[in-house]
Short mmCIF file of N, CA and C in Angstrom, two decimals:
data_model
loop_
_atom_site.label_atom_id
_atom_site.label_comp_id
_atom_site.label_asym_id
_atom_site.label_seq_id
_atom_site.Cartn_x
_atom_site.Cartn_y
_atom_site.Cartn_z
N VAL E 8 -0.78 -13.65 5.22
CA VAL E 8 0.40 -13.12 4.53
C VAL E 8 0.35 -13.46 3.04
N LEU E 9 0.00 -14.70 2.73
CA LEU E 9 -0.08 -15.09 1.32
C LEU E 9 -1.12 -14.28 0.56
N ALA E 10 -2.22 -14.00 1.23
CA ALA E 10 -3.27 -13.22 0.58
C ALA E 10 -2.77 -11.81 0.25
N VAL E 11 -2.05 -11.22 1.20
CA VAL E 11 -1.51 -9.88 0.99
C VAL E 11 -0.52 -9.89 -0.17
N GLN E 12 0.35 -10.87 -0.20
CA GLN E 12 1.32 -10.97 -1.28
C GLN E 12 0.62 -11.15 -2.62
N SER E 13 -0.43 -11.95 -2.64
CA SER E 13 -1.18 -12.19 -3.87
C SER E 13 -1.79 -10.89 -4.38
N ASP E 14 -2.38 -10.10 -3.47
CA ASP E 14 -2.97 -8.83 -3.87
C ASP E 14 -1.91 -7.89 -4.40
N PHE E 15 -0.76 -7.87 -3.75
CA PHE E 15 0.33 -6.99 -4.18
C PHE E 15 0.81 -7.38 -5.57
N ILE E 16 1.00 -8.68 -5.79
CA ILE E 16 1.45 -9.16 -7.10
C ILE E 16 0.41 -8.82 -8.16
N SER E 17 -0.86 -8.99 -7.84
CA SER E 17 -1.92 -8.65 -8.79
C SER E 17 -1.86 -7.17 -9.16
N ALA E 18 -1.64 -6.33 -8.16
CA ALA E 18 -1.56 -4.89 -8.41
C ALA E 18 -0.36 -4.56 -9.30
N VAL E 19 0.77 -5.18 -9.02
CA VAL E 19 1.97 -4.94 -9.83
C VAL E 19 1.74 -5.36 -11.27
N LEU E 20 1.15 -6.54 -11.46
CA LEU E 20 0.89 -7.01 -12.81
C LEU E 20 -0.10 -6.11 -13.53
N SER E 21 -1.08 -5.59 -12.80
CA SER E 21 -2.06 -4.68 -13.40
C SER E 21 -1.38 -3.41 -13.89
N VAL E 22 -0.53 -2.83 -13.05
CA VAL E 22 0.19 -1.61 -13.43
C VAL E 22 1.12 -1.90 -14.61
N ARG E 23 1.77 -3.06 -14.57
CA ARG E 23 2.68 -3.43 -15.64
C ARG E 23 1.93 -3.54 -16.97
N GLY E 24 0.73 -4.10 -16.92
CA GLY E 24 -0.08 -4.20 -18.13
C GLY E 24 -0.42 -2.82 -18.67
N SER E 25 -0.74 -1.89 -17.76
CA SER E 25 -1.04 -0.53 -18.18
C SER E 25 0.17 0.12 -18.83
N TRP E 26 1.35 -0.12 -18.27
CA TRP E 26 2.58 0.43 -18.86
C TRP E 26 2.78 -0.08 -20.28
N ASN E 27 2.48 -1.39 -20.51
CA ASN E 27 2.63 -1.94 -21.85
C ASN E 27 1.71 -1.23 -22.82
N ASP E 28 0.47 -0.96 -22.38
CA ASP E 28 -0.48 -0.23 -23.23
C ASP E 28 0.05 1.16 -23.55
N ILE E 29 0.57 1.84 -22.53
CA ILE E 29 1.10 3.20 -22.71
C ILE E 29 2.25 3.19 -23.71
N LEU E 30 3.18 2.26 -23.54
CA LEU E 30 4.34 2.21 -24.43
C LEU E 30 3.92 1.91 -25.87
N GLU E 31 2.94 1.03 -26.04
CA GLU E 31 2.45 0.73 -27.39
C GLU E 31 1.86 1.98 -28.03
N ASN E 32 1.11 2.73 -27.25
CA ASN E 32 0.51 3.96 -27.78
C ASN E 32 1.57 5.00 -28.12
N LEU E 33 2.60 5.11 -27.28
CA LEU E 33 3.64 6.09 -27.51
C LEU E 33 4.44 5.76 -28.78
N GLN E 34 4.52 4.48 -29.11
CA GLN E 34 5.26 4.09 -30.30
C GLN E 34 4.54 4.52 -31.58
N GLY E 35 3.21 4.65 -31.49
CA GLY E 35 2.43 5.08 -32.65
C GLY E 35 2.45 6.58 -32.81
N THR E 36 1.73 7.06 -33.82
CA THR E 36 1.63 8.51 -34.03
C THR E 36 0.88 9.14 -32.88
N TYR E 37 1.37 10.26 -32.39
CA TYR E 37 0.73 10.92 -31.25
C TYR E 37 -0.46 11.72 -31.74
N GLN E 38 -1.63 11.13 -31.59
CA GLN E 38 -2.87 11.78 -31.99
C GLN E 38 -3.77 11.90 -30.78
N THR E 39 -4.88 12.63 -30.94
CA THR E 39 -5.80 12.81 -29.82
C THR E 39 -6.31 11.47 -29.32
N GLU E 40 -6.59 10.55 -30.25
CA GLU E 40 -7.11 9.24 -29.85
C GLU E 40 -6.08 8.52 -28.97
N SER E 41 -4.81 8.56 -29.36
CA SER E 41 -3.77 7.90 -28.58
C SER E 41 -3.66 8.54 -27.20
N LYS E 42 -3.74 9.85 -27.15
CA LYS E 42 -3.64 10.55 -25.88
C LYS E 42 -4.76 10.10 -24.95
N ASP E 43 -5.99 9.97 -25.49
CA ASP E 43 -7.12 9.53 -24.68
C ASP E 43 -6.91 8.10 -24.18
N LYS E 44 -6.36 7.24 -25.02
CA LYS E 44 -6.11 5.86 -24.61
C LYS E 44 -5.08 5.83 -23.49
N ILE E 45 -4.03 6.62 -23.63
CA ILE E 45 -2.98 6.67 -22.60
C ILE E 45 -3.58 7.14 -21.27
N HIS E 46 -4.40 8.17 -21.33
CA HIS E 46 -5.01 8.69 -20.11
C HIS E 46 -5.89 7.63 -19.47
N GLY E 47 -6.61 6.88 -20.30
CA GLY E 47 -7.45 5.80 -19.78
C GLY E 47 -6.63 4.73 -19.09
N CYS E 48 -5.49 4.38 -19.69
CA CYS E 48 -4.61 3.37 -19.09
C CYS E 48 -4.09 3.86 -17.75
N ILE E 49 -3.70 5.12 -17.71
CA ILE E 49 -3.16 5.69 -16.48
C ILE E 49 -4.22 5.68 -15.38
N CYS E 50 -5.48 6.00 -15.75
CA CYS E 50 -6.55 6.00 -14.75
C CYS E 50 -6.77 4.59 -14.20
N ARG E 51 -6.66 3.59 -15.07
CA ARG E 51 -6.83 2.21 -14.60
C ARG E 51 -5.68 1.81 -13.68
N GLY E 52 -4.54 2.47 -13.84
CA GLY E 52 -3.37 2.13 -13.04
C GLY E 52 -3.51 2.51 -11.58
N GLY E 53 -4.46 3.38 -11.26
CA GLY E 53 -4.68 3.74 -9.86
C GLY E 53 -4.31 5.17 -9.55
N ASN E 54 -4.64 5.59 -8.34
CA ASN E 54 -4.43 6.98 -7.95
C ASN E 54 -2.96 7.38 -7.98
N ARG E 55 -2.08 6.50 -7.57
CA ARG E 55 -0.66 6.86 -7.52
C ARG E 55 -0.15 7.19 -8.92
N THR E 56 -0.50 6.35 -9.90
CA THR E 56 -0.06 6.60 -11.27
C THR E 56 -0.68 7.87 -11.81
N ARG E 57 -1.95 8.09 -11.50
CA ARG E 57 -2.64 9.28 -12.00
C ARG E 57 -2.00 10.54 -11.42
N LEU E 58 -1.58 10.49 -10.17
CA LEU E 58 -0.93 11.64 -9.57
C LEU E 58 0.39 11.95 -10.26
N LEU E 59 1.10 10.90 -10.67
CA LEU E 59 2.40 11.11 -11.30
C LEU E 59 2.27 11.72 -12.69
N PHE E 60 1.22 11.32 -13.42
CA PHE E 60 1.14 11.70 -14.82
C PHE E 60 -0.01 12.64 -15.17
N GLY E 61 -0.83 13.00 -14.18
CA GLY E 61 -1.94 13.91 -14.47
C GLY E 61 -3.00 13.27 -15.33
#
């Protein structure tokens, strides 16, 4: 049970880190480079996030 919880927490923290990257990019000027960075962050977030945001 502890191992499962640990994996879940790790996944949540990973997604949360990706969200921070996305928000930082959105705060800057929306350029092609920023768009590519955001897409990269979303891909690292996993299939569920990629499905939501394309």
